[in-house]
Coordinates of N, CA and C in Angstrom, one line a residue:
Chain A
X1 N -5.4 5.4 2.4 CA -4.0 4.9 2.1 C -3.1 5.5 3.2
X2 N -2.2 4.6 3.7 CA -1.2 5.1 4.7 C 0.2 5.3 4.0
X3 N 0.7 6.4 4.1 CA 2.0 6.7 3.5 C 3.1 6.9 4.5
X4 N 4.3 6.3 4.2 CA 5.5 6.7 4.9 C 6.4 7.5 3.9
X5 N 6.9 8.6 4.3 CA 7.7 9.4 3.4 C 9.1 9.6 3.9
X6 N 10.1 9.2 3.1 CA 11.5 9.4 3.5 C 12.1 10.4 2.6
X7 N 12.8 11.4 3.3 CA 13.5 12.4 2.5 C 15.0 12.3 2.7
X8 N 15.7 12.3 1.6 CA 17.2 12.1 1.7 C 18.0 13.4 1.3
X9 N 17.2 14.4 0.8 CA 17.9 15.5 0.2 C 17.8 16.8 1.1
X10 N 18.8 17.7 1.0 CA 18.8 18.9 1.8 C 17.7 19.8 1.3
X11 N 17.4 20.8 2.2 CA 16.2 21.7 1.8 C 16.4 22.5 0.6
X12 N 17.6 22.7 0.1 CA 17.8 23.5 -1.1 C 17.6 22.7 -2.4
X13 N 17.5 21.3 -2.3 CA 17.3 20.5 -3.4 C 15.8 20.5 -3.8
X14 N 15.5 20.5 -5.1 CA 14.1 20.5 -5.6 C 13.3 19.3 -5.0
X15 N 14.0 18.2 -4.8 CA 13.3 17.0 -4.3 C 12.7 17.2 -2.9
X16 N 13.3 18.1 -2.1 CA 12.8 18.4 -0.8 C 11.5 19.1 -0.9
X17 N 11.4 20.0 -1.8 CA 10.1 20.7 -2.1 C 9.1 19.8 -2.6
X18 N 9.5 18.9 -3.5 CA 8.6 17.9 -4.1 C 8.0 17.0 -3.0
X19 N 8.9 16.6 -2.0 CA 8.4 15.8 -0.9 C 7.3 16.5 -0.1
X20 N 7.6 17.8 0.1 CA 6.6 18.6 0.9 C 5.3 18.7 0.2
X21 N 5.4 19.0 -1.1 CA 4.1 19.2 -1.9 C 3.4 17.9 -2.0
X22 N 4.1 16.8 -2.1 CA 3.5 15.4 -2.2 C 2.8 15.2 -0.8
X23 N 3.5 15.5 0.3 CA 2.9 15.2 1.6 C 1.6 16.0 1.8
X24 N 1.7 17.3 1.4 CA 0.5 18.2 1.5 C -0.6 17.7 0.7
X25 N -0.3 17.2 -0.5 CA -1.4 16.7 -1.4 C -2.0 15.4 -0.9
X26 N -1.1 14.6 -0.2 CA -1.6 13.3 0.3 C -2.6 13.6 1.4
X27 N -2.3 14.5 2.3 CA -3.2 14.8 3.4 C -4.5 15.5 2.9
X28 N -4.3 16.4 1.9 CA -5.5 17.1 1.3 C -6.4 16.0 0.6
X29 N -5.8 14.9 0.1 CA -6.6 13.9 -0.5 C -7.2 12.9 0.4
X30 N -7.1 13.2 1.7 CA -7.7 12.3 2.7 C -6.9 11.1 3.1
X31 N -5.6 11.1 2.7 CA -4.7 10.0 3.1 C -4.0 10.3 4.4
X32 N -3.4 9.3 5.0 CA -2.7 9.4 6.2 C -1.2 9.3 6.0
X33 N -0.4 10.1 6.8 CA 1.0 10.0 6.8 C 1.5 9.4 8.1
X34 N 1.9 8.1 8.1 CA 2.2 7.5 9.4 C 3.5 8.0 10.0
X35 N 4.5 8.4 9.1 CA 5.7 9.0 9.6 C 6.5 9.6 8.5
X36 N 7.1 10.7 8.8 CA 8.1 11.3 7.9 C 9.5 11.0 8.5
X37 N 10.4 10.5 7.6 CA 11.7 10.1 8.1 C 12.7 10.9 7.3
X38 N 13.6 11.7 8.0 CA 14.6 12.6 7.4 C 15.9 11.9 7.6
X39 N 16.5 11.6 6.5 CA 17.8 10.8 6.5 C 18.8 11.5 5.7
X40 N 20.1 11.1 5.9 CA 21.2 11.6 5.2 C 21.1 13.2 5.2
X41 N 21.3 13.8 4.0 CA 21.3 15.3 4.0 C 19.9 15.9 4.3
X42 N 18.9 15.0 4.3 CA 17.6 15.5 4.7 C 17.5 16.0 6.1
X43 N 18.4 15.7 6.9 CA 18.4 16.1 8.3 C 18.5 17.7 8.4
X44 N 19.1 18.3 7.4 CA 19.3 19.7 7.4 C 17.9 20.5 7.3
X45 N 16.9 19.8 6.8 CA 15.6 20.4 6.8 C 15.0 20.6 8.2
X46 N 15.5 19.9 9.1 CA 15.0 19.9 10.5 C 15.8 20.9 11.3
X47 N 17.0 21.3 10.9 CA 17.8 22.2 11.7 C 17.1 23.6 11.8
X48 N 17.2 24.1 13.0 CA 16.5 25.4 13.3 C 17.3 26.6 13.1
X49 N 18.7 26.5 12.9 CA 19.5 27.7 12.8 C 19.6 28.3 11.5
X50 N 19.6 27.6 10.3 CA 19.7 28.2 9.0 C 18.8 29.4 8.8
X51 N 19.3 30.5 8.3 CA 18.5 31.7 8.0 C 18.3 31.8 6.5
X52 N 17.0 31.8 6.0 CA 16.8 31.8 4.6 C 16.6 33.3 4.1
X53 N 17.2 33.7 3.0 CA 17.0 35.0 2.5 C 15.5 35.3 2.3
X54 N 15.0 36.5 2.5 CA 13.6 36.8 2.5 C 12.9 36.6 1.2
X55 N 13.7 36.7 0.1 CA 13.0 36.5 -1.2 C 13.2 35.1 -1.7
X56 N 13.5 34.1 -0.8 CA 13.6 32.7 -1.3 C 12.6 31.9 -0.5
X57 N 12.3 30.8 -1.1 CA 11.4 29.8 -0.4 C 12.1 29.2 0.8
X58 N 11.5 29.5 2.0 CA 12.1 28.9 3.3 C 11.5 27.5 3.5
X59 N 12.2 26.5 2.9 CA 11.6 25.2 2.9 C 11.7 24.6 4.3
X60 N 12.8 24.8 5.0 CA 12.9 24.3 6.4 C 11.7 24.8 7.2
X61 N 11.4 26.1 7.0 CA 10.3 26.7 7.8 C 9.0 26.1 7.4
X62 N 8.8 25.9 6.1 CA 7.5 25.3 5.6 C 7.4 23.9 6.2
X63 N 8.5 23.1 6.2 CA 8.4 21.8 6.8 C 8.0 21.8 8.2
X64 N 8.6 22.8 9.0 CA 8.4 22.9 10.4 C 6.9 23.2 10.6
X65 N 6.4 24.2 9.9 CA 5.0 24.5 10.0 C 4.1 23.4 9.7
X66 N 4.4 22.7 8.6 CA 3.5 21.6 8.1 C 3.5 20.5 9.2
X67 N 4.7 20.1 9.7 CA 4.7 19.0 10.7 C 4.0 19.4 12.0
X68 N 4.2 20.7 12.4 CA 3.5 21.2 13.6 C 2.0 21.3 13.4
X69 N 1.6 21.9 12.3 CA 0.1 22.1 12.1 C -0.6 20.8 12.0
X70 N 0.0 19.8 11.3 CA -0.7 18.6 11.0 C -0.4 17.5 12.2
X71 N 0.4 17.9 13.1 CA 0.7 17.0 14.2 C 1.3 15.7 13.8
X72 N 2.3 15.8 12.8 CA 2.9 14.6 12.2 C 4.0 14.0 13.1
X73 N 4.3 12.7 12.9 CA 5.4 12.0 13.5 C 6.6 12.2 12.6
X74 N 7.5 13.2 12.9 CA 8.6 13.5 12.1 C 9.9 13.1 12.8
X75 N 10.5 12.1 12.2 CA 11.7 11.5 12.8 C 13.0 11.9 12.0
X76 N 14.0 12.4 12.7 CA 15.3 12.7 12.1 C 16.3 11.6 12.5
X77 N 17.0 11.1 11.6 CA 17.9 10.0 11.9 C 19.0 10.5 12.8
X78 N 19.2 9.9 13.9 CA 20.2 10.5 14.9 C 21.6 10.4 14.4
X79 N 22.0 9.3 13.8 CA 23.4 9.1 13.3 C 23.7 10.1 12.2
X80 N 22.7 10.3 11.3 CA 22.9 11.3 10.2 C 23.0 12.7 10.7
X81 N 22.1 13.0 11.7 CA 22.1 14.3 12.3 C 23.3 14.7 13.1
X82 N 23.8 13.7 13.9 CA 25.0 14.0 14.8 C 26.2 14.4 13.9
X83 N 26.4 13.6 12.8 CA 27.6 13.8 12.0 C 27.5 15.1 11.2
X84 N 26.3 15.6 11.1 CA 26.1 16.9 10.4 C 25.9 18.1 11.3
X85 N 26.1 17.8 12.6 CA 26.0 18.9 13.6 C 24.6 19.3 13.9
X86 N 23.6 18.5 13.7 CA 22.2 18.8 14.0 C 21.9 18.0 15.4
X87 N 21.9 18.8 16.4 CA 21.7 18.3 17.8 C 20.5 18.8 18.5
X88 N 19.8 18.0 19.3 CA 18.8 18.5 20.2 C 19.5 18.7 21.5
X89 N 18.7 19.2 22.5 CA 19.3 19.6 23.8 C 19.9 18.4 24.5
X90 N 19.3 17.3 24.4 CA 19.9 16.1 25.1 C 21.2 15.7 24.5
X91 N 21.3 15.7 23.1 CA 22.6 15.3 22.5 C 23.7 16.4 22.7
X92 N 23.3 17.6 22.7 CA 24.2 18.7 22.9 C 24.8 18.6 24.3
X93 N 24.0 18.2 25.2 CA 24.6 18.0 26.6 C 25.4 16.7 26.7
X94 N 25.0 15.7 26.0 CA 25.7 14.4 26.0 C 27.1 14.6 25.5
X95 N 27.2 15.3 24.3 CA 28.5 15.5 23.7 C 29.2 16.8 24.0
X96 N 28.6 17.6 24.9 CA 29.1 18.8 25.4 C 29.4 19.8 24.3
X97 N 28.3 20.0 23.5 CA 28.4 21.0 22.4 C 27.6 22.3 22.9
X98 N 28.0 23.4 22.3 CA 27.5 24.7 22.9 C 26.1 25.1 22.3
X99 N 25.8 24.5 21.1 CA 24.6 24.9 20.4 C 23.6 23.8 20.2
X100 N 22.3 24.2 20.3 CA 21.2 23.2 20.1 C 20.5 23.8 18.8
X101 N 20.3 22.9 17.8 CA 19.6 23.4 16.6 C 18.6 22.4 16.1
X102 N 18.1 21.6 17.0 CA 16.9 20.8 16.7 C 15.9 20.8 17.8
X103 N 14.8 21.3 17.5 CA 13.7 21.4 18.5 C 12.5 20.8 18.0
X104 N 11.4 20.8 18.9 CA 10.1 20.3 18.5 C 9.7 21.1 17.3
X105 N 8.9 20.5 16.3 CA 8.3 19.2 16.4 C 9.1 18.0 16.0
X106 N 10.4 18.2 15.8 CA 11.3 17.1 15.3 C 11.7 16.2 16.4
X107 N 12.0 15.0 16.1 CA 12.5 14.0 17.1 C 13.6 13.2 16.5
X108 N 14.7 13.1 17.3 CA 15.9 12.3 16.9 C 15.6 10.9 17.2
X109 N 15.8 10.0 16.3 CA 15.7 8.6 16.6 C 16.5 7.8 15.5
X110 N 16.3 6.4 15.6 CA 17.2 5.6 14.8 C 16.5 5.1 13.5
X111 N 17.3 4.4 12.7 CA 16.8 3.9 11.4 C 15.7 2.9 11.6
X112 N 15.6 2.3 12.8 CA 14.5 1.3 13.1 C 13.2 2.0 12.9
X113 N 13.1 3.3 13.1 CA 11.8 4.0 12.9 C 11.4 4.0 11.4
X114 N 12.4 4.0 10.5 CA 12.1 4.0 9.1 C 11.6 2.6 8.8
X115 N 12.2 1.6 9.3 CA 11.8 0.2 9.1 C 10.4 0.0 9.6
X116 N 10.1 0.5 10.9 CA 8.8 0.3 11.4 C 7.7 1.1 10.6
X117 N 8.1 2.3 10.1 CA 7.2 3.0 9.3 C 6.8 2.3 8.0
X118 N 7.8 1.6 7.4 CA 7.4 0.8 6.2 C 6.5 -0.3 6.5
X119 N 6.6 -0.9 7.7 CA 5.7 -1.9 8.1 C 4.3 -1.4 8.3
X120 N 4.2 -0.2 8.9 CA 2.9 0.4 9.2 C 2.2 1.0 8.0
X121 N 2.9 1.4 7.0 CA 2.3 2.1 5.9 C 2.0 1.1 4.7
X122 N 1.1 1.6 3.9 CA 0.8 0.9 2.6 C 1.9 1.2 1.6
X123 N 2.4 2.4 1.6 CA 3.4 2.8 0.6 C 4.5 3.5 1.3
X124 N 5.8 3.2 0.9 CA 6.9 4.1 1.3 C 7.3 4.9 0.0
X125 N 7.3 6.2 0.2 CA 7.7 7.0 -0.9 C 9.0 7.8 -0.6
X126 N 10.0 7.6 -1.4 CA 11.3 8.2 -1.1 C 11.6 9.4 -2.0
X127 N 12.1 10.4 -1.4 CA 12.5 11.6 -2.2 C 14.0 11.9 -2.0
X128 N 14.7 12.1 -3.0 CA 16.1 12.4 -2.9 C 16.7 12.8 -4.2
X129 N 18.0 13.1 -4.3 CA 18.6 13.6 -5.5 C 18.2 15.0 -5.9
X130 N 18.2 15.3 -7.1 CA 17.9 16.7 -7.5 C 16.4 16.9 -7.6
Chain B
X1 N 3.8 -7.6 -10.0 CA 3.3 -6.5 -9.2 C 3.7 -5.2 -9.8
X2 N 2.8 -4.4 -10.2 CA 3.1 -3.2 -11.0 C 3.8 -2.1 -10.1
X3 N 4.8 -1.6 -10.6 CA 5.6 -0.6 -9.9 C 5.7 0.7 -10.6
X4 N 5.5 1.8 -9.9 CA 5.7 3.1 -10.4 C 7.2 3.5 -10.2
X5 N 7.9 3.8 -11.3 CA 9.3 4.2 -11.2 C 9.3 5.8 -11.3
X6 N 10.0 6.4 -10.3 CA 10.1 7.8 -10.3 C 11.5 8.3 -10.5
X7 N 11.7 9.1 -11.6 CA 13.0 9.6 -11.9 C 13.1 11.1 -11.8
X8 N 14.2 11.6 -11.2 CA 14.3 13.0 -11.1 C 15.7 13.5 -11.6
X9 N 16.6 12.6 -12.0 CA 17.9 13.0 -12.5 C 17.8 13.3 -14.0
X10 N 18.5 14.2 -14.5 CA 18.6 14.4 -16.0 C 19.1 13.2 -16.7
X11 N 18.5 12.8 -17.8 CA 19.0 11.6 -18.5 C 20.2 11.9 -19.3
X12 N 20.6 13.2 -19.3 CA 21.8 13.6 -20.1 C 23.1 13.6 -19.2
X13 N 22.9 13.3 -17.9 CA 24.1 13.3 -17.0 C 24.4 11.9 -16.4
X14 N 23.5 11.0 -16.5 CA 23.8 9.7 -15.9 C 22.9 8.6 -16.7
X15 N 23.1 7.4 -16.2 CA 22.4 6.3 -16.9 C 21.2 5.7 -16.2
X16 N 20.6 6.5 -15.3 CA 19.4 6.0 -14.6 C 18.3 5.7 -15.5
X17 N 18.0 6.6 -16.5 CA 16.9 6.3 -17.4 C 17.1 5.0 -18.1
X18 N 18.2 4.8 -18.7 CA 18.5 3.6 -19.5 C 18.4 2.4 -18.7
X19 N 18.9 2.5 -17.4 CA 18.9 1.3 -16.5 C 17.4 1.0 -16.2
X20 N 16.7 2.1 -15.9 CA 15.2 1.9 -15.6 C 14.5 1.3 -16.7
X21 N 14.7 1.7 -18.0 CA 14.0 1.2 -19.1 C 14.2 -0.3 -19.3
X22 N 15.5 -0.7 -18.9 CA 15.7 -2.2 -19.0 C 15.0 -3.0 -18.0
X23 N 14.7 -2.3 -16.9 CA 14.1 -3.0 -15.7 C 12.5 -3.0 -15.7
X24 N 11.9 -2.1 -16.6 CA 10.5 -1.9 -16.5 C 9.7 -3.2 -16.8
X25 N 8.8 -3.5 -16.0 CA 7.9 -4.7 -16.2 C 6.8 -4.2 -17.1
X26 N 6.0 -5.2 -17.7 CA 5.0 -4.9 -18.7 C 3.9 -3.9 -18.2
X27 N 3.6 -3.9 -16.9 CA 2.5 -3.1 -16.4 C 3.0 -1.9 -15.6
X28 N 4.3 -1.7 -15.6 CA 4.9 -0.7 -14.7 C 4.6 0.7 -15.3
X29 N 4.8 1.7 -14.5 CA 4.7 3.1 -14.9 C 5.9 3.9 -14.7
X30 N 6.1 5.0 -15.4 CA 7.3 5.8 -15.3 C 6.9 7.2 -15.1
X31 N 7.3 7.8 -14.0 CA 7.0 9.2 -13.7 C 8.2 10.0 -13.8
X32 N 8.2 11.0 -14.7 CA 9.4 11.9 -14.8 C 9.1 13.2 -14.0
X33 N 10.0 13.6 -13.1 CA 9.9 14.8 -12.5 C 11.3 15.5 -12.4
X34 N 11.3 16.8 -12.0 CA 12.6 17.5 -12.0 C 13.3 17.5 -13.3
X35 N 14.6 17.3 -13.3 CA 15.4 17.4 -14.5 C 15.2 16.1 -15.4
X36 N 14.5 15.1 -14.8 CA 14.3 13.9 -15.6 C 13.3 14.2 -16.8
X37 N 12.5 15.3 -16.6 CA 11.6 15.7 -17.7 C 12.3 16.1 -19.0
X38 N 13.6 16.4 -18.9 CA 14.4 16.7 -20.1 C 14.5 15.5 -21.0
X39 N 14.1 14.3 -20.5 CA 14.1 13.1 -21.4 C 13.0 13.3 -22.5
X40 N 12.1 14.3 -22.3 CA 11.0 14.5 -23.3 C 11.4 15.6 -24.4
X41 N 12.7 16.0 -24.3 CA 13.2 16.9 -25.3 C 13.0 16.4 -26.7
X42 N 12.3 17.1 -27.5 CA 11.9 16.5 -28.9 C 13.2 16.2 -29.7
X43 N 13.2 15.0 -30.3 CA 14.3 14.7 -31.2 C 15.4 14.0 -30.5
X44 N 15.4 14.0 -29.1 CA 16.5 13.3 -28.4 C 16.4 11.8 -28.4
X45 N 17.5 11.1 -28.3 CA 17.5 9.6 -28.2 C 16.7 9.2 -27.1
X46 N 16.7 9.9 -25.9 CA 15.9 9.6 -24.7 C 14.4 9.6 -25.0
X47 N 14.0 10.7 -25.7 CA 12.6 10.8 -26.0 C 12.1 9.7 -27.0
X48 N 13.0 9.4 -27.9 CA 12.7 8.3 -28.9 C 12.5 6.9 -28.1
X49 N 13.5 6.7 -27.1 CA 13.4 5.5 -26.4 C 12.1 5.4 -25.6
X50 N 11.7 6.5 -25.1 CA 10.4 6.5 -24.3 C 9.2 6.3 -25.2
X51 N 9.3 6.8 -26.4 CA 8.2 6.6 -27.4 C 8.1 5.2 -27.8
X52 N 9.3 4.5 -27.8 CA 9.3 3.1 -28.2 C 8.9 2.1 -27.2
X53 N 8.7 2.6 -26.0 CA 8.3 1.6 -24.9 C 7.0 0.9 -25.3
X54 N 6.8 -0.3 -24.8 CA 5.5 -1.0 -25.1 C 4.3 -0.1 -24.6
X55 N 3.2 -0.2 -25.3 CA 2.0 0.6 -25.0 C 1.5 0.4 -23.6
X56 N 1.7 -0.8 -23.0 CA 1.2 -1.1 -21.7 C 1.9 -0.4 -20.6
X57 N 3.0 0.2 -20.9 CA 3.8 1.0 -19.9 C 3.3 2.4 -19.9
X58 N 2.8 2.9 -18.8 CA 2.3 4.3 -18.8 C 3.4 5.2 -18.5
X59 N 3.4 6.4 -19.2 CA 4.4 7.4 -19.0 C 3.8 8.7 -18.5
X60 N 4.3 9.1 -17.3 CA 3.7 10.3 -16.7 C 4.8 11.4 -16.5
X61 N 4.4 12.6 -16.4 CA 5.4 13.7 -16.1 C 4.7 14.7 -15.2
X62 N 5.4 15.3 -14.3 CA 4.9 16.3 -13.4 C 4.7 17.6 -14.0
X63 N 3.5 18.2 -13.9 CA 3.2 19.4 -14.7 C 4.1 20.6 -14.4
X64 N 4.4 20.8 -13.1 CA 5.2 22.1 -12.8 C 6.6 22.0 -13.4
X65 N 7.1 20.7 -13.4 CA 8.5 20.6 -14.0 C 8.5 20.7 -15.5
X66 N 7.5 20.3 -16.2 CA 7.4 20.6 -17.6 C 7.2 22.1 -17.9
X67 N 6.4 22.7 -17.1 CA 6.2 24.2 -17.3 C 7.4 24.9 -17.0
X68 N 8.2 24.5 -16.0 CA 9.4 25.3 -15.6 C 10.5 25.2 -16.7
X69 N 10.4 24.1 -17.5 CA 11.4 23.9 -18.6 C 10.8 24.1 -20.0
X70 N 9.6 24.6 -20.1 CA 8.9 24.9 -21.3 C 9.0 23.7 -22.3
X71 N 8.7 22.5 -21.7 CA 8.8 21.3 -22.6 C 7.4 20.9 -23.1
X72 N 7.3 20.6 -24.4 CA 6.1 20.2 -25.0 C 6.0 18.7 -24.7
X73 N 4.8 18.2 -24.4 CA 4.7 16.8 -24.1 C 4.2 15.9 -25.3
X74 N 4.9 14.9 -25.6 CA 4.4 13.9 -26.6 C 3.1 13.4 -26.2
X75 N 2.3 12.9 -27.1 CA 0.9 12.5 -26.9 C 0.8 11.3 -25.9
X76 N 1.8 10.5 -25.8 CA 1.7 9.3 -24.9 C 1.9 9.7 -23.4
X77 N 2.4 10.9 -23.2 CA 2.7 11.4 -21.8 C 1.4 11.9 -21.1
X78 N 1.2 11.3 -20.0 CA 0.1 11.8 -19.2 C 0.6 12.8 -18.1
X79 N 0.1 14.0 -18.2 CA 0.6 15.1 -17.3 C -0.1 15.0 -16.0
X80 N 0.6 15.0 -14.9 CA 0.0 14.9 -13.5 C 0.4 16.1 -12.7
X81 N -0.4 16.5 -11.7 CA -0.1 17.4 -10.7 C 0.2 16.6 -9.4
X82 N 0.4 17.3 -8.3 CA 0.7 16.6 -7.0 C -0.5 15.7 -6.6
X83 N -1.7 16.1 -6.6 CA -2.8 15.2 -6.3 C -2.8 13.9 -7.2
X84 N -2.4 14.2 -8.5 CA -2.2 13.1 -9.4 C -1.1 12.2 -9.1
X85 N 0.0 12.7 -8.6 CA 1.1 11.9 -8.1 C 0.7 11.0 -7.0
X86 N 0.0 11.6 -6.0 CA -0.5 10.8 -4.9 C -1.4 9.7 -5.4
X87 N -2.3 10.0 -6.4 CA -3.2 9.0 -6.9 C -2.4 7.9 -7.6
X88 N -1.4 8.2 -8.3 CA -0.5 7.2 -8.9 C 0.1 6.3 -7.9
X89 N 0.6 6.9 -6.8 CA 1.2 6.0 -5.8 C 0.3 5.1 -5.1
X90 N -1.0 5.4 -5.2 CA -2.0 4.5 -4.7 C -2.3 3.4 -5.7
X91 N -2.4 3.8 -7.0 CA -2.7 2.9 -8.1 C -1.7 1.8 -8.3
X92 N -0.4 2.2 -8.2 CA 0.6 1.2 -8.3 C 1.0 0.5 -7.0
X93 N 1.3 -0.7 -7.0 CA 1.5 -1.5 -5.8 C 2.8 -1.0 -5.0
X94 N 3.7 -0.6 -5.8 CA 5.0 -0.1 -5.2 C 5.5 1.2 -5.9
X95 N 6.2 2.0 -5.2 CA 6.8 3.2 -5.8 C 8.3 3.1 -5.6
X96 N 9.0 3.1 -6.7 CA 10.5 3.0 -6.6 C 11.1 4.3 -7.1
X97 N 11.7 5.0 -6.2 CA 12.4 6.3 -6.6 C 13.8 6.0 -6.9
X98 N 14.2 6.5 -8.1 CA 15.7 6.3 -8.5 C 16.4 7.4 -7.9
X99 N 16.9 7.3 -6.6 CA 17.5 8.4 -5.8 C 18.8 8.8 -6.4

């Protein structure tokens, strides 16, 4: 089964953890994830600057490791990211901002990527809210 | 086409659960996760409403969220873990998350 997974919640929301555990279970069960799409406050999970206290679950870090280790296609909505100050090197240069806080394995792209993912996948699973 | 409805908001703070109950089709499923598992609080109107659903509608709850809230599960609730969640999303033709 091919899954597309969309995440709307920030990394401190339980639904972000739920999305990650679902994605891990899907791959462990032999399924395929055609794309992860991070939208709205979900873009904060891709930001590289936040520092998590040592005794708390570093969900952004877990997402980054998961995406990198599994070689997944992880798209961050560019419009949602820019308005929340999540910029890759190209966008930081374009808008002349001093900081870059989005790096590989994440990729900034448009909502069309979510639409395409739903066409490619058998199931779209959305995670958001609490 | 059977749909799995996924709820994560507490039924004591908004009307998602009651809206969802009105929309459920005869073969649909309902998965409670996060604070939505509070709907299983014994004696609550929400728990009674779930018990009164037609028998063809399957009711599921995520195990870790039940454990975190020390909720006892009524007999009609099927407890699932994450691999179980994945299996449900394959079994139902669509998954509708009440964001």
